[in-house]
Amino acid sequence: MSTLERARCSLKAHPLALDAAVAAGVLVCMVAGSFVVPKDGHGVTWGVHTPDPLSLLLMLLGAAALVFRRRAPKTVLAVAGTLSLIECVTGDPRAPVAMSAVIALYTVASTTDRTTTWRVGLLTMTVLTAAAMLGGPLPWYAQENLGVLAWTGIGATAGDAVRSRRAVVQAIRERAERAERTREEEARRRVAEERLRIARDLHDVVAHHIALVNVQAGVAAHVMDRRPDQAKEALAHVREASRSALNELRATVGLLRQSGDPEAPTEPAPGLSRLEELASTFRSAGLPVEVARADQGTELPAAVDLAAYRIAQEALTNVQKHAGPTARAEVSVVRVGPNVEVTVLDDGAGEAAVPEAGGGHGLLGMRERVTALGGTLTTGPRYGGGFRVHAILPVETRTGTRTGARTTAPGEPV
């Protein structure tokens, strides 16, 4: 930002200072103009006439009134007009006190409506011009008298033009903002409608094929022993219906993908069978990891197997981020009765081992996974330094049984 732009922004932020600067400039112009006097209609002479004390006082009061022109424009115009009226009647030669009235009239015109501008402008022009022509020392047709009429008219016209331009710019800005809001609302409405349509299509397709699979599976079970050929035909229908359901599901969900989205993975979801591979990746990154398993080759449900793997993965990631460069980690998987327990320990020093509160969603994600499976999660710092993550997952998931996961507060030892 340039110096000029910074000064402009500063003046806009402090309008009283801007008005004071304008008032000072007007005062300088009025005082300088008071030294210029006509010379027999053939030009001007500088420094010949010294303003009267009354004229200097009127100019000073008129400029001082302009400091408050934004706060009370009509009052300032009345004050400046009165001072100009006194100068028109008493000044000989006349000082340009009317300049303050012109600036005040411009302010009124730029801050009010056109009707008010016409009324106030005509009144100001009429009063000042009549006073200059009838009460002043110069003939009524003198250029100075006509100049009062011209300058007051210019002030009112310029103020009205500025007000009109501001109104047009504001209307254009409001129209643009309204159009932008309308476009955004229309886009959101269409997205919501499209999602609702896709959801309905998905429901209809999946419900139809699942119902068909259910019927054909029932037929196959009923005739399996007595009519194997009919059972094979029913199973073929089941396979065809399930294939059609998958194809329809893939096509429908594919509509929700963005053009830049990565392709869906084709490899199976990871599980504890890849735990050693996971540990190797962290060892390659500089984190010593020891793995101990005592789950006696337990076959875990896919959801539990995936959750156990993700918990170990996220816990090791937290160790690498927060535990410091010299930390070591241990991962253990143990089968205890109907549950499998996953524990991740590290020996990170002090608070560096504790994930920052609110710094991420790792602990929250682990808690949600465990809660969804009906297990429990305990996390917190270890006595003497380090951090502990302990998850208990039921080997057999139970629908409707959701045990709330517990997360130990960061300051509570485990």
Tab-separated table of C-alpha atoms in Angstrom:
chain	number	residue	atom	x	y	z
A	1	MET	CA	0.000	0.000	0.000
A	2	SER	CA	1.415	3.380	-1.013
A	3	THR	CA	1.796	6.358	1.305
A	4	LEU	CA	-1.089	8.139	-0.425
A	5	GLU	CA	-3.417	5.176	0.027
A	6	ARG	CA	-2.464	4.822	3.688
A	7	ALA	CA	-3.140	8.529	4.247
A	8	ARG	CA	-6.508	8.212	2.499
A	9	CYS	CA	-7.525	5.240	4.619
A	10	SER	CA	-6.444	7.077	7.761
A	11	LEU	CA	-8.540	10.115	6.832
A	12	LYS	CA	-11.568	7.925	6.112
A	13	ALA	CA	-11.183	6.320	9.510
A	14	HIS	CA	-11.090	9.783	11.150
A	15	PRO	CA	-13.671	11.980	9.343
A	16	LEU	CA	-13.347	14.816	11.878
A	17	ALA	CA	-9.652	15.140	11.048
A	18	LEU	CA	-10.510	15.221	7.336
A	19	ASP	CA	-13.087	17.964	7.886
A	20	ALA	CA	-10.572	19.933	9.952
A	21	ALA	CA	-8.077	19.676	7.102
A	22	VAL	CA	-10.729	20.842	4.623
A	23	ALA	CA	-11.634	23.737	6.911
A	24	ALA	CA	-7.969	24.767	7.186
A	25	GLY	CA	-7.614	24.675	3.403
A	26	VAL	CA	-10.753	26.776	2.921
A	27	LEU	CA	-9.481	29.292	5.493
A	28	VAL	CA	-6.172	29.628	3.651
A	29	CYS	CA	-7.982	30.166	0.341
A	30	MET	CA	-10.330	32.750	1.847
A	31	VAL	CA	-7.510	34.709	3.491
A	32	ALA	CA	-5.432	34.597	0.320
A	33	GLY	CA	-8.415	35.679	-1.771
A	34	SER	CA	-9.114	38.610	0.530
A	35	PHE	CA	-5.866	40.263	-0.606
A	36	VAL	CA	-6.999	40.274	-4.241
A	37	VAL	CA	-8.908	43.403	-5.242
A	38	PRO	CA	-10.230	44.576	-8.630
A	39	LYS	CA	-8.276	47.185	-10.551
A	40	ASP	CA	-10.600	49.267	-12.681
A	41	GLY	CA	-12.005	46.153	-14.360
A	42	HIS	CA	-8.662	45.390	-16.051
A	43	GLY	CA	-7.335	42.637	-13.852
A	44	VAL	CA	-6.280	42.158	-10.234
A	45	THR	CA	-3.592	43.516	-7.967
A	46	TRP	CA	-1.997	41.423	-5.180
A	47	GLY	CA	-1.158	42.743	-1.731
A	48	VAL	CA	-2.844	46.101	-2.122
A	49	HIS	CA	-5.693	45.572	0.325
A	50	THR	CA	-5.458	44.255	3.871
A	51	PRO	CA	-8.638	42.527	5.088
A	52	ASP	CA	-10.640	44.238	7.778
A	53	PRO	CA	-10.603	42.656	11.260
A	54	LEU	CA	-14.320	41.891	10.901
A	55	SER	CA	-13.719	40.079	7.619
A	56	LEU	CA	-10.896	38.051	9.150
A	57	LEU	CA	-13.145	37.129	12.068
A	58	LEU	CA	-15.964	36.096	9.721
A	59	MET	CA	-13.580	33.958	7.669
A	60	LEU	CA	-12.214	32.311	10.796
A	61	LEU	CA	-15.708	31.541	12.136
A	62	GLY	CA	-16.876	30.224	8.751
A	63	ALA	CA	-13.885	27.866	8.492
A	64	ALA	CA	-14.363	26.714	12.098
A	65	ALA	CA	-17.988	25.849	11.380
A	66	LEU	CA	-16.891	23.589	8.483
A	67	VAL	CA	-15.165	21.263	10.956
A	68	PHE	CA	-18.633	20.006	11.961
A	69	ARG	CA	-20.156	19.942	8.463
A	70	ARG	CA	-20.740	16.130	8.480
A	71	ARG	CA	-22.310	16.045	11.933
A	72	ALA	CA	-24.791	18.897	11.393
A	73	PRO	CA	-24.719	19.943	7.721
A	74	LYS	CA	-27.833	22.134	7.787
A	75	THR	CA	-26.761	23.933	10.953
A	76	VAL	CA	-23.298	24.580	9.521
A	77	LEU	CA	-24.891	25.891	6.328
A	78	ALA	CA	-27.059	28.253	8.352
A	79	VAL	CA	-24.033	29.560	10.266
A	80	ALA	CA	-21.861	29.905	7.160
A	81	GLY	CA	-24.722	31.545	5.242
A	82	THR	CA	-25.274	34.062	8.020
A	83	LEU	CA	-21.575	34.955	8.119
A	84	SER	CA	-21.531	35.301	4.331
A	85	LEU	CA	-24.625	37.505	4.476
A	86	ILE	CA	-22.912	39.842	6.961
A	87	GLU	CA	-19.842	40.072	4.745
A	88	CYS	CA	-21.945	40.764	1.648
A	89	VAL	CA	-23.525	43.746	3.371
A	90	THR	CA	-20.544	45.192	5.257
A	91	GLY	CA	-17.462	44.174	3.288
A	92	ASP	CA	-15.814	46.881	1.146
A	93	PRO	CA	-14.052	45.426	-0.697
A	94	ARG	CA	-15.733	42.118	-0.029
A	95	ALA	CA	-13.794	39.131	1.372
A	96	PRO	CA	-14.626	35.631	0.041
A	97	VAL	CA	-16.466	34.478	3.167
A	98	ALA	CA	-19.107	32.964	0.876
A	99	MET	CA	-16.646	30.159	0.111
A	100	SER	CA	-17.511	28.562	3.461
A	101	ALA	CA	-21.218	28.730	2.574
A	102	VAL	CA	-20.500	27.049	-0.781
A	103	ILE	CA	-18.691	24.158	0.933
A	104	ALA	CA	-21.502	23.826	3.483
A	105	LEU	CA	-24.120	23.830	0.705
A	106	TYR	CA	-22.138	21.121	-1.129
A	107	THR	CA	-22.173	19.004	2.046
A	108	VAL	CA	-25.945	19.397	2.470
A	109	ALA	CA	-26.550	18.451	-1.163
A	110	SER	CA	-24.272	15.390	-0.971
A	111	THR	CA	-25.844	14.036	2.227
A	112	THR	CA	-29.568	14.700	1.697
A	113	ASP	CA	-32.145	14.058	-1.016
A	114	ARG	CA	-32.683	16.024	-4.207
A	115	THR	CA	-35.801	17.811	-2.975
A	116	THR	CA	-33.949	19.168	0.047
A	117	THR	CA	-31.055	20.172	-2.181
A	118	TRP	CA	-33.339	22.185	-4.466
A	119	ARG	CA	-35.048	23.933	-1.595
A	120	VAL	CA	-31.933	24.751	0.428
A	121	GLY	CA	-29.898	25.575	-2.659
A	122	LEU	CA	-32.441	28.002	-4.090
A	123	LEU	CA	-32.904	29.631	-0.701
A	124	THR	CA	-29.149	30.072	-0.189
A	125	MET	CA	-28.566	31.412	-3.694
A	126	THR	CA	-31.492	33.792	-3.496
A	127	VAL	CA	-30.645	35.214	-0.068
A	128	LEU	CA	-26.914	35.662	-0.650
A	129	THR	CA	-27.262	37.003	-4.176
A	130	ALA	CA	-30.029	39.432	-3.186
A	131	ALA	CA	-28.007	40.643	-0.206
A	132	ALA	CA	-24.936	41.157	-2.373
A	133	MET	CA	-26.866	43.006	-5.097
A	134	LEU	CA	-29.099	45.124	-2.892
A	135	GLY	CA	-27.125	45.673	0.305
A	136	GLY	CA	-23.540	45.625	-0.830
A	137	PRO	CA	-21.381	48.617	-1.840
A	138	LEU	CA	-21.021	47.407	-5.463
A	139	PRO	CA	-23.551	47.877	-8.274
A	140	TRP	CA	-26.063	45.070	-8.544
A	141	TYR	CA	-24.621	43.914	-11.874
A	142	ALA	CA	-21.050	43.616	-10.572
A	143	GLN	CA	-19.178	40.397	-11.336
A	144	GLU	CA	-18.685	39.701	-7.630
A	145	ASN	CA	-22.470	39.601	-7.122
A	146	LEU	CA	-22.970	37.265	-10.066
A	147	GLY	CA	-20.078	35.178	-8.747
A	148	VAL	CA	-22.012	34.551	-5.515
A	149	LEU	CA	-24.912	33.190	-7.593
A	150	ALA	CA	-22.636	31.050	-9.732
A	151	TRP	CA	-20.591	29.560	-6.888
A	152	THR	CA	-23.582	28.662	-4.731
A	153	GLY	CA	-25.211	27.013	-7.749
A	154	ILE	CA	-22.025	25.063	-8.472
A	155	GLY	CA	-21.821	23.887	-4.846
A	156	ALA	CA	-25.403	22.599	-4.850
A	157	THR	CA	-25.026	20.942	-8.271
A	158	ALA	CA	-21.712	19.266	-7.401
A	159	GLY	CA	-23.095	17.939	-4.114
A	160	ASP	CA	-26.169	16.519	-5.827
A	161	ALA	CA	-23.991	14.864	-8.490
A	162	VAL	CA	-21.795	13.257	-5.834
A	163	ARG	CA	-24.858	12.009	-3.941
A	164	SER	CA	-26.348	10.541	-7.134
A	165	ARG	CA	-23.096	8.784	-7.978
A	166	ARG	CA	-22.856	7.304	-4.489
A	167	ALA	CA	-26.442	6.084	-4.751
A	168	VAL	CA	-25.760	4.458	-8.138
A	169	VAL	CA	-22.574	2.767	-6.897
A	170	GLN	CA	-24.353	1.543	-3.765
A	171	ALA	CA	-27.254	0.199	-5.820
A	172	ILE	CA	-24.861	-1.618	-8.150
A	173	ARG	CA	-22.986	-3.095	-5.190
A	174	GLU	CA	-26.209	-4.219	-3.509
A	175	ARG	CA	-27.464	-5.721	-6.767
A	176	ALA	CA	-24.206	-7.627	-7.208
A	177	GLU	CA	-24.300	-8.906	-3.632
A	178	ARG	CA	-27.952	-9.898	-3.982
A	179	ALA	CA	-27.234	-11.686	-7.256
A	180	GLU	CA	-24.295	-13.491	-5.659
A	181	ARG	CA	-26.426	-14.585	-2.711
A	182	THR	CA	-29.162	-15.704	-5.089
A	183	ARG	CA	-26.688	-17.758	-7.127
A	184	GLU	CA	-25.283	-19.394	-4.011
A	185	GLU	CA	-28.732	-20.164	-2.656
A	186	GLU	CA	-29.833	-21.546	-6.005
A	187	ALA	CA	-26.713	-23.700	-6.212
A	188	ARG	CA	-27.258	-25.030	-2.682
A	189	ARG	CA	-30.918	-25.719	-3.443
A	190	ARG	CA	-30.055	-27.621	-6.609
A	191	VAL	CA	-27.358	-29.613	-4.817
A	192	ALA	CA	-29.826	-30.513	-2.071
A	193	GLU	CA	-32.460	-31.532	-4.619
A	194	GLU	CA	-29.943	-33.614	-6.547
A	195	ARG	CA	-28.772	-35.344	-3.397
A	196	LEU	CA	-32.363	-36.094	-2.435
A	197	ARG	CA	-33.030	-37.512	-5.877
A	198	ILE	CA	-29.897	-39.673	-5.737
A	199	ALA	CA	-30.824	-40.884	-2.249
A	200	ARG	CA	-34.302	-41.840	-3.462
A	201	ASP	CA	-32.880	-43.633	-6.488
A	202	LEU	CA	-30.359	-45.424	-4.308
A	203	HIS	CA	-33.085	-46.476	-1.864
A	204	ASP	CA	-35.360	-47.709	-4.622
A	205	VAL	CA	-32.626	-49.666	-6.400
A	206	VAL	CA	-31.114	-51.281	-3.324
A	207	ALA	CA	-34.498	-52.022	-1.722
A	208	HIS	CA	-35.774	-53.684	-4.915
A	209	HIS	CA	-32.750	-55.906	-5.369
A	210	ILE	CA	-32.437	-56.791	-1.686
A	211	ALA	CA	-36.108	-57.794	-1.637
A	212	LEU	CA	-35.521	-59.909	-4.729
A	213	VAL	CA	-32.455	-61.539	-3.159
A	214	ASN	CA	-34.433	-62.274	-0.003
A	215	VAL	CA	-37.258	-63.945	-1.930
A	216	GLN	CA	-34.964	-66.032	-4.127
A	217	ALA	CA	-32.842	-67.075	-1.152
A	218	GLY	CA	-36.000	-68.233	0.621
A	219	VAL	CA	-37.035	-70.242	-2.435
A	220	ALA	CA	-33.596	-71.852	-2.684
A	221	ALA	CA	-33.639	-72.844	0.974
A	222	HIS	CA	-37.127	-74.308	0.599
A	223	VAL	CA	-36.428	-76.496	-2.447
A	224	MET	CA	-32.738	-77.232	-1.876
A	225	ASP	CA	-33.294	-80.874	-0.866
A	226	ARG	CA	-36.224	-81.858	-3.068
A	227	ARG	CA	-35.584	-79.883	-6.281
A	228	PRO	CA	-31.894	-78.980	-6.591
A	229	ASP	CA	-32.334	-77.707	-10.146
A	230	GLN	CA	-34.867	-75.119	-9.016
A	231	ALA	CA	-32.610	-74.204	-6.081
A	232	LYS	CA	-29.719	-73.610	-8.500
A	233	GLU	CA	-31.967	-71.420	-10.613
A	234	ALA	CA	-33.004	-69.433	-7.526
A	235	LEU	CA	-29.365	-69.007	-6.511
A	236	ALA	CA	-28.548	-67.831	-10.011
A	237	HIS	CA	-31.266	-65.208	-9.620
A	238	VAL	CA	-29.749	-64.234	-6.279
A	239	ARG	CA	-26.340	-63.811	-7.866
A	240	GLU	CA	-27.759	-61.809	-10.773
A	241	ALA	CA	-29.808	-59.582	-8.456
A	242	SER	CA	-26.833	-58.934	-6.174
A	243	ARG	CA	-24.632	-58.123	-9.184
A	244	SER	CA	-27.253	-55.728	-10.495
A	245	ALA	CA	-27.568	-54.106	-7.064
A	246	LEU	CA	-23.808	-53.592	-6.867
A	247	ASN	CA	-23.677	-52.132	-10.375
A	248	GLU	CA	-26.562	-49.773	-9.676
A	249	LEU	CA	-25.034	-48.786	-6.354
A	250	ARG	CA	-21.676	-48.097	-7.986
A	251	ALA	CA	-23.267	-46.037	-10.742
A	252	THR	CA	-25.442	-44.030	-8.364
A	253	VAL	CA	-22.693	-43.286	-5.848
A	254	GLY	CA	-20.385	-42.446	-8.729
A	255	LEU	CA	-22.572	-39.435	-9.460
A	256	LEU	CA	-21.419	-37.953	-6.155
A	257	ARG	CA	-17.742	-38.112	-7.048
A	258	GLN	CA	-15.953	-34.967	-8.149
A	259	SER	CA	-13.815	-34.957	-11.264
A	260	GLY	CA	-10.603	-34.598	-9.229
A	261	ASP	CA	-11.356	-37.286	-6.667
A	262	PRO	CA	-8.870	-40.189	-6.532
A	263	GLU	CA	-9.967	-43.550	-7.753
A	264	ALA	CA	-11.497	-45.866	-5.190
A	265	PRO	CA	-8.947	-48.337	-3.773
A	266	THR	CA	-9.186	-51.874	-5.116
A	267	GLU	CA	-7.056	-53.543	-2.433
A	268	PRO	CA	-8.751	-55.043	0.640
A	269	ALA	CA	-9.085	-52.989	3.808
A	270	PRO	CA	-6.008	-53.283	6.068
A	271	GLY	CA	-6.072	-55.300	9.260
A	272	LEU	CA	-3.828	-56.649	11.992
A	273	SER	CA	-2.234	-59.013	9.485
A	274	ARG	CA	-0.399	-55.940	8.185
A	275	LEU	CA	0.650	-54.703	11.626
A	276	GLU	CA	4.284	-55.683	11.141
A	277	GLU	CA	4.326	-53.916	7.786
A	278	LEU	CA	2.925	-50.812	9.472
A	279	ALA	CA	5.619	-50.932	12.144
A	280	SER	CA	8.288	-51.225	9.430
A	281	THR	CA	7.141	-48.002	7.812
A	282	PHE	CA	7.555	-46.156	11.124
A	283	ARG	CA	10.948	-47.761	11.708
A	284	SER	CA	12.004	-46.487	8.292
A	285	ALA	CA	10.917	-42.998	9.391
A	286	GLY	CA	13.207	-43.191	12.457
A	287	LEU	CA	10.791	-44.381	15.168
A	288	PRO	CA	11.816	-47.646	16.891
A	289	VAL	CA	8.694	-49.792	17.180
A	290	GLU	CA	8.345	-53.173	18.890
A	291	VAL	CA	5.351	-55.394	18.136
A	292	ALA	CA	4.060	-58.115	20.464
A	293	ARG	CA	1.027	-60.256	19.666
A	294	ALA	CA	-0.767	-62.743	21.906
A	295	ASP	CA	-4.097	-63.060	20.162
A	296	GLN	CA	-3.639	-66.782	19.356
A	297	GLY	CA	-4.533	-66.336	15.690
A	298	THR	CA	-7.992	-64.981	16.469
A	299	GLU	CA	-10.153	-64.373	13.398
A	300	LEU	CA	-11.543	-60.900	13.860
A	301	PRO	CA	-14.585	-59.460	12.116
A	302	ALA	CA	-13.646	-57.092	9.317
A	303	ALA	CA	-14.831	-53.995	11.211
A	304	VAL	CA	-12.905	-54.934	14.373
A	305	ASP	CA	-9.793	-55.877	12.394
A	306	LEU	CA	-9.839	-52.551	10.542
A	307	ALA	CA	-10.481	-50.571	13.735
A	308	ALA	CA	-7.579	-52.272	15.555
A	309	TYR	CA	-5.233	-51.488	12.662
A	310	ARG	CA	-6.352	-47.846	12.443
A	311	ILE	CA	-5.967	-47.353	16.192
A	312	ALA	CA	-2.402	-48.647	16.076
A	313	GLN	CA	-1.682	-46.516	13.015
A	314	GLU	CA	-3.056	-43.312	14.533
A	315	ALA	CA	-1.385	-43.908	17.892
A	316	LEU	CA	2.013	-44.452	16.246
A	317	THR	CA	1.485	-41.332	14.168
A	318	ASN	CA	0.871	-39.348	17.358
A	319	VAL	CA	4.050	-40.798	18.860
A	320	GLN	CA	6.058	-39.712	15.854
A	321	LYS	CA	4.545	-36.205	15.950
A	322	HIS	CA	4.604	-35.465	19.668
A	323	ALA	CA	6.916	-37.796	21.561
A	324	GLY	CA	10.228	-36.349	20.426
A	325	PRO	CA	13.128	-37.698	18.352
A	326	THR	CA	14.417	-40.171	20.969
A	327	ALA	CA	11.113	-41.841	21.767
A	328	ARG	CA	10.427	-45.567	21.376
A	329	ALA	CA	7.048	-47.212	20.886
A	330	GLU	CA	5.540	-50.585	21.757
A	331	VAL	CA	2.443	-52.129	20.166
A	332	SER	CA	0.756	-55.135	21.751
A	333	VAL	CA	-2.311	-57.085	20.659
A	334	VAL	CA	-3.758	-59.481	23.254
A	335	ARG	CA	-6.861	-61.694	23.245
A	336	VAL	CA	-8.565	-61.447	26.649
A	337	GLY	CA	-11.772	-63.466	26.870
A	338	PRO	CA	-14.352	-62.170	24.381
A	339	ASN	CA	-12.266	-59.086	23.599
A	340	VAL	CA	-9.078	-58.168	21.846
A	341	GLU	CA	-6.974	-55.445	23.441
A	342	VAL	CA	-4.699	-53.118	21.469
A	343	THR	CA	-2.152	-51.119	23.465
A	344	VAL	CA	0.341	-48.562	22.152
A	345	LEU	CA	2.942	-47.179	24.580
A	346	ASP	CA	5.772	-44.704	24.141
A	347	ASP	CA	8.457	-43.301	26.408
A	348	GLY	CA	8.420	-39.750	25.134
A	349	ALA	CA	9.758	-37.201	27.596
A	350	GLY	CA	7.330	-35.092	29.618
A	351	GLU	CA	4.610	-33.054	27.966
A	352	ALA	CA	6.144	-33.504	24.530
A	353	ALA	CA	4.594	-36.939	24.455
A	354	VAL	CA	1.086	-35.666	24.999
A	355	PRO	CA	-0.823	-34.712	21.831
A	356	GLU	CA	-1.847	-31.112	22.015
A	357	ALA	CA	-5.404	-30.637	23.142
A	358	GLY	CA	-7.556	-29.617	20.234
A	359	GLY	CA	-4.630	-29.895	17.825
A	360	GLY	CA	-6.145	-32.644	15.705
A	361	HIS	CA	-8.825	-35.290	15.330
A	362	GLY	CA	-6.722	-38.434	15.937
A	363	LEU	CA	-7.965	-39.245	19.436
A	364	LEU	CA	-11.512	-38.306	18.470
A	365	GLY	CA	-11.375	-40.623	15.458
A	366	MET	CA	-10.098	-43.513	17.566
A	367	ARG	CA	-12.798	-42.933	20.165
A	368	GLU	CA	-15.531	-42.923	17.511
A	369	ARG	CA	-14.253	-46.162	15.984
A	370	VAL	CA	-14.166	-47.908	19.337
A	371	THR	CA	-17.567	-46.551	20.378
A	372	ALA	CA	-19.150	-47.732	17.128
A	373	LEU	CA	-17.990	-51.289	17.882
A	374	GLY	CA	-19.154	-51.262	21.506
A	375	GLY	CA	-15.670	-51.133	23.007
A	376	THR	CA	-13.791	-48.806	25.330
A	377	LEU	CA	-10.830	-46.534	24.772
A	378	THR	CA	-8.455	-45.162	27.413
A	379	THR	CA	-5.774	-42.627	26.588
A	380	GLY	CA	-3.488	-40.497	28.720
A	381	PRO	CA	0.060	-39.840	29.898
A	382	ARG	CA	2.034	-42.539	31.627
A	383	TYR	CA	3.617	-42.156	35.041
A	384	GLY	CA	7.243	-41.107	34.526
A	385	GLY	CA	6.736	-39.866	30.966
A	386	GLY	CA	5.234	-41.058	27.746
A	387	PHE	CA	1.723	-41.740	26.538
A	388	ARG	CA	-0.594	-44.747	26.508
A	389	VAL	CA	-3.417	-45.707	24.189
A	390	HIS	CA	-5.448	-48.750	25.237
A	391	ALA	CA	-8.434	-50.019	23.248
A	392	ILE	CA	-10.696	-52.940	24.157
A	393	LEU	CA	-12.622	-54.261	21.169
A	394	PRO	CA	-15.232	-57.038	21.317
A	395	VAL	CA	-14.422	-59.901	19.002
A	396	GLU	CA	-18.137	-60.299	18.225
A	397	THR	CA	-19.773	-56.946	17.456
A	398	ARG	CA	-23.246	-56.534	18.909
A	399	THR	CA	-25.745	-54.364	17.117
A	400	GLY	CA	-27.360	-51.873	19.437
A	401	THR	CA	-24.777	-52.374	22.220
A	402	ARG	CA	-22.703	-49.221	22.260
A	403	THR	CA	-20.435	-48.809	25.267
A	404	GLY	CA	-19.261	-45.229	25.514
A	405	ALA	CA	-15.531	-44.843	24.997
A	406	ARG	CA	-13.671	-43.142	27.765
A	407	THR	CA	-10.755	-40.830	27.094
A	408	THR	CA	-8.587	-39.970	30.034
A	409	ALA	CA	-7.835	-36.297	30.408
A	410	PRO	CA	-4.300	-35.284	29.318
A	411	GLY	CA	-3.271	-34.445	32.881
A	412	GLU	CA	-4.495	-37.751	34.397
A	413	PRO	CA	-1.863	-40.530	34.656
A	414	VAL	CA	-2.749	-43.959	33.328
